[in-house]
Amino acid sequence: MLEQIDLTKKMSKKEFKARMEQLEPELSRLQRTCREQKLPVIIVFEGFGAAGKGYQIGKLIHALDPRGFTVYSVGSETKEERMHPFLWRFWTKTPARGHIAIFDRSWYRKVLIDRFEKVTPDPGLSEAYKQINTFERQLTDDNTVIIKLFLCIDKKEQKKRFDKLLSSKSSAWRVSHGDLKRNEKFDEYKNMNDQMLEHTDTDYAPWTLIESMDREYATIKIYTAVISAIRRALAGHSETMPSAKTTQNRQTVSFQDNILRTSSLKKADLSLDISRDEYRKKLEHLQKKIAALHGEYYRRRIPVVIGFEGWDAGGKGGAIKRLTEKMDPRGYQVFPTASPNDIEKVHHYLWRFWEHLPKDGHIAIFDRTWYGRVMVERIEGFCTTAEWQRAYQEINDMEHQLYQHGALVLKFWMQIDKEEQERRFRERMDNPDKQWKITDEDWRNREKWDEYEKAVDEMLVRTSTTYAPWIIVEGNSKYYARIKVLQTVADAMENHLKKK
Amino acid sequence: MLEQIDLTKKMSKKEFKARMEQLEPELSRLQRTCREQKLPVIIVFEGFGAAGKGYQIGKLIHALDPRGFTVYSVGSETKEERMHPFLWRFWTKTPARGHIAIFDRSWYRKVLIDRFEKVTPDPGLSEAYKQINTFERQLTDDNTVIIKLFLCIDKKEQKKRFDKLLSSKSSAWRVSHGDLKRNEKFDEYKNMNDQMLEHTDTDYAPWTLIESMDREYATIKIYTAVISAIRRALAGHSETMPSAKTTQNRQTVSFQDNILRTSSLKKADLSLDISRDEYRKKLEHLQKKIAALHGEYYRRRIPVVIGFEGWDAGGKGGAIKRLTEKMDPRGYQVFPTASPNDIEKVHHYLWRFWEHLPKDGHIAIFDRTWYGRVMVERIEGFCTTAEWQRAYQEINDMEHQLYQHGALVLKFWMQIDKEEQERRFRERMDNPDKQWKITDEDWRNREKWDEYEKAVDEMLVRTSTTYAPWIIVEGNSKYYARIKVLQTVADAMENHLKKK
């Protein structure tokens, strides 16, 4: 999940102030409603050292009635705690109905710091993830709302903050030896965090990533996440909610807000381009390289799954054509994904993709994929909210099974901007050979650009995993885009081979 | 789960015939309704070799329209299948909506025969369980009904059946070398099956154990399990069901039926007794032994959790008194479990038990336990059906966490018959010193004896695990019962120590 995060997010003091004027009273109101409705709430703060957990907890409780919440700061296990099952100290701290428990670090310590310090041995990891998920599921099944916030900063920023803290006697104690070690080995520790997020981002207790380079931005995002989650839970919890008042406010506190999105999609530099000459040269080189790798994959019986998604006219077809041009046709297959046919419709939505998974040594390329569930099906209402929310995990599970089986799994998002799309649509309409490629539906989808952007953002964050990453392809230049796709495939095939 | 099964169950041909006359047309009707309602159904047959899977599938499909079902016989993976993720061959066989897929052996092969044959390495087991549960959850989330039947016979019966098959050329091929090896190492293989059942008995896809020593009995139980599951699913699936016709038939096909229960509770030999002299001698010996073991447990910091459940006046208090009499009071604690108080009521039902879990080296004895959820709360409607159905897994998860932490976990069911209970109730009423022990509620509970018996039966089967077994204590004789409890505790403490 962390690969897709855009850490450049900022917010001006003025906007911050204006938003907080809405958010604080809203959260206060919601706390009162939670108490009336007897809804228990758990808020978990996790994230990198010096990302501002303490500061943000201070900001959050500012809006809360102190009689209704408790903050727990979670350190190493005490001697007493070690003499119990690991979740004992958290079970005993679960909030009463109507109360809020805020955790500054939590049970995730077990699979993060304690893993890094080798207190938790690697063979115990999968059991720990299982116990954590079971814990959260049992509580949410019992109507507890669990809101999990992960505060992110980058290595450089962390170092800067540590240095600042260390420079003064009054704050130096806040930086531990462990903190510095985790900064030194930032990438290793980040990878542990990424694995943790992958194992525990569930439909019943999802993570929200909080970009925390800028304090004000982070505060707003935290408030928004907490408010949305509680509101959703109250709506499900009781018919009496939401009141007219909170509905009015919906506009201000919603992830509809462009600025509160998480992925780096918006940051894609669509001006990237290469010359025709460079394109030709690289294309030939990469096609040969991939063909050679393909042979090696066949020989060693390693399957490959490559998915293509992107805006209509984003260049999926062109990229797939170049990718496969020099491949041995007996070793790969391209599956275009249209609306499900009658047989597919009476099966699970993943069934038709399972049918087409490649056998060992083969490459399966999907032109549009199972991600339709969380894009078109979500937006057009072809499935219920519960269904598409559940789908992130279902899809991750499927891709993880492929990975476990030995497969290389890659997913490309072909990104273009709205203007470029219009240009391409018009070009298609004007060209008799390409008219078949453009339908009324394409124009209709285009009208829902914003809705799609929101869905894509969530999809990229929730399903970009260490074992099956998303690659955003800057697609305004077809040359650039195709080379990026081929280069990525070649590199990934090479790296995957080395790990074998 | 297998420890609690009563394999002596039989059914006369006459009763069999009478029941089948109801069950067959009922199943036919339900198949048609499934088709109308587009409900997909998966029926899994697993169990010991020669338990009669093939025969029973034949019996079951007798009632079904052949256009609406498919039977899959699952052998070793083919070369093609091995070149895909393990669940691929099952995903591609999931039934279309309205159809029934019947599996003669299934994905469980991976954690049973393939484990026994060491095709599945032990480190891969927990991943396999996870994938299986994910698979079943994804399908049931999508409204597929999954009915899992586990056919049981004992070692001797299996040998007899193999010998019979081997004695004739026309059937000898049905017994493989692997079958014979699994018979030889029956207990080892049974233990693998038990672990599988523990890992995969979920609220969304529960197992039904089928006692298969007697064919007729097994057929009736299979029909009943399939009919009940489909009916439950249809009731949830659509408002139009169940029709008046099926409601009429409810009486005949329900697990209310005493004979269709699974546990060996009914078989408990309540005539077991010992003399006063023997009691005294053994009591003293065992109390000393337990006190010594207690010291060793304290020294080695091993926690113990002992739960007592049973009929009112079943002898819990007396047994606990004898168990603890010689123990060092600083090292154990008895927790009587009454109705939850106000603070307990506003927490998860397991919270108050987590609070009281013993620390390492201590013994916690619970007089009534968390099993109230699936007994009194179930019967009195203090929780919803979904809640108590989910509770089996929640409870198993909690006990497994204790076990993983190193604890010894034991659960005693104090069994007496209805007459003995009445005798004890009257004795209590007549004795001024004991009158406080008997309340109107006890008499009211007594009226629900049959309902409790059904709930206890399901509880014993679903929550007797290899890591936290139930022990049924034949309790009509208090002397016998107390000695059995102490003997069991002493033996278990000794064995658990050896495994450390």
Tab-separated table of C-alpha atoms in Angstrom, chain B residues 286 289-298 300 302-306 323 327 361-363 408-410 486-500:
chain	number	residue	atom	x	y	z
B	286	LEU	CA	-4.637	-37.261	43.584
B	289	LYS	CA	-0.178	-35.281	43.144
B	290	ILE	CA	-1.926	-32.202	41.801
B	291	ALA	CA	-0.416	-30.027	44.520
B	292	ALA	CA	3.033	-31.232	43.517
B	293	LEU	CA	2.327	-30.652	39.834
B	294	HIS	CA	0.992	-27.226	40.677
B	295	GLY	CA	4.338	-26.362	42.217
B	296	GLU	CA	6.147	-27.555	39.139
B	297	TYR	CA	3.802	-25.537	36.924
B	298	TYR	CA	4.458	-22.481	39.012
B	300	ARG	CA	8.059	-23.440	35.065
B	302	ILE	CA	2.890	-22.645	32.784
B	303	PRO	CA	-0.673	-21.345	33.088
B	304	VAL	CA	-3.713	-23.632	33.441
B	305	VAL	CA	-7.324	-22.877	32.563
B	306	ILE	CA	-10.041	-25.268	33.728
B	323	LEU	CA	-9.712	-30.086	43.138
B	327	MET	CA	-3.558	-26.368	46.232
B	361	GLY	CA	2.264	-20.349	36.454
B	362	HIS	CA	-1.244	-19.768	37.821
B	363	ILE	CA	-4.400	-21.838	37.616
B	408	LEU	CA	-3.111	-26.222	29.501
B	409	VAL	CA	-6.831	-25.861	28.779
B	410	LEU	CA	-9.448	-28.370	29.991
B	486	LEU	CA	-9.022	-35.008	39.588
B	487	GLN	CA	-7.565	-37.957	37.721
B	488	THR	CA	-8.072	-36.164	34.397
B	489	VAL	CA	-6.473	-32.977	35.669
B	490	ALA	CA	-3.505	-34.855	37.103
B	491	ASP	CA	-2.958	-36.849	33.902
B	492	ALA	CA	-3.345	-33.813	31.674
B	493	MET	CA	-0.934	-31.761	33.776
B	494	GLU	CA	1.594	-34.562	33.605
B	495	ASN	CA	1.249	-35.037	29.840
B	496	HIS	CA	1.347	-31.344	29.074
B	497	LEU	CA	4.585	-31.075	31.026
B	498	LYS	CA	6.149	-33.841	28.973
B	499	LYS	CA	5.406	-31.976	25.756
B	500	LYS	CA	7.290	-28.893	26.995
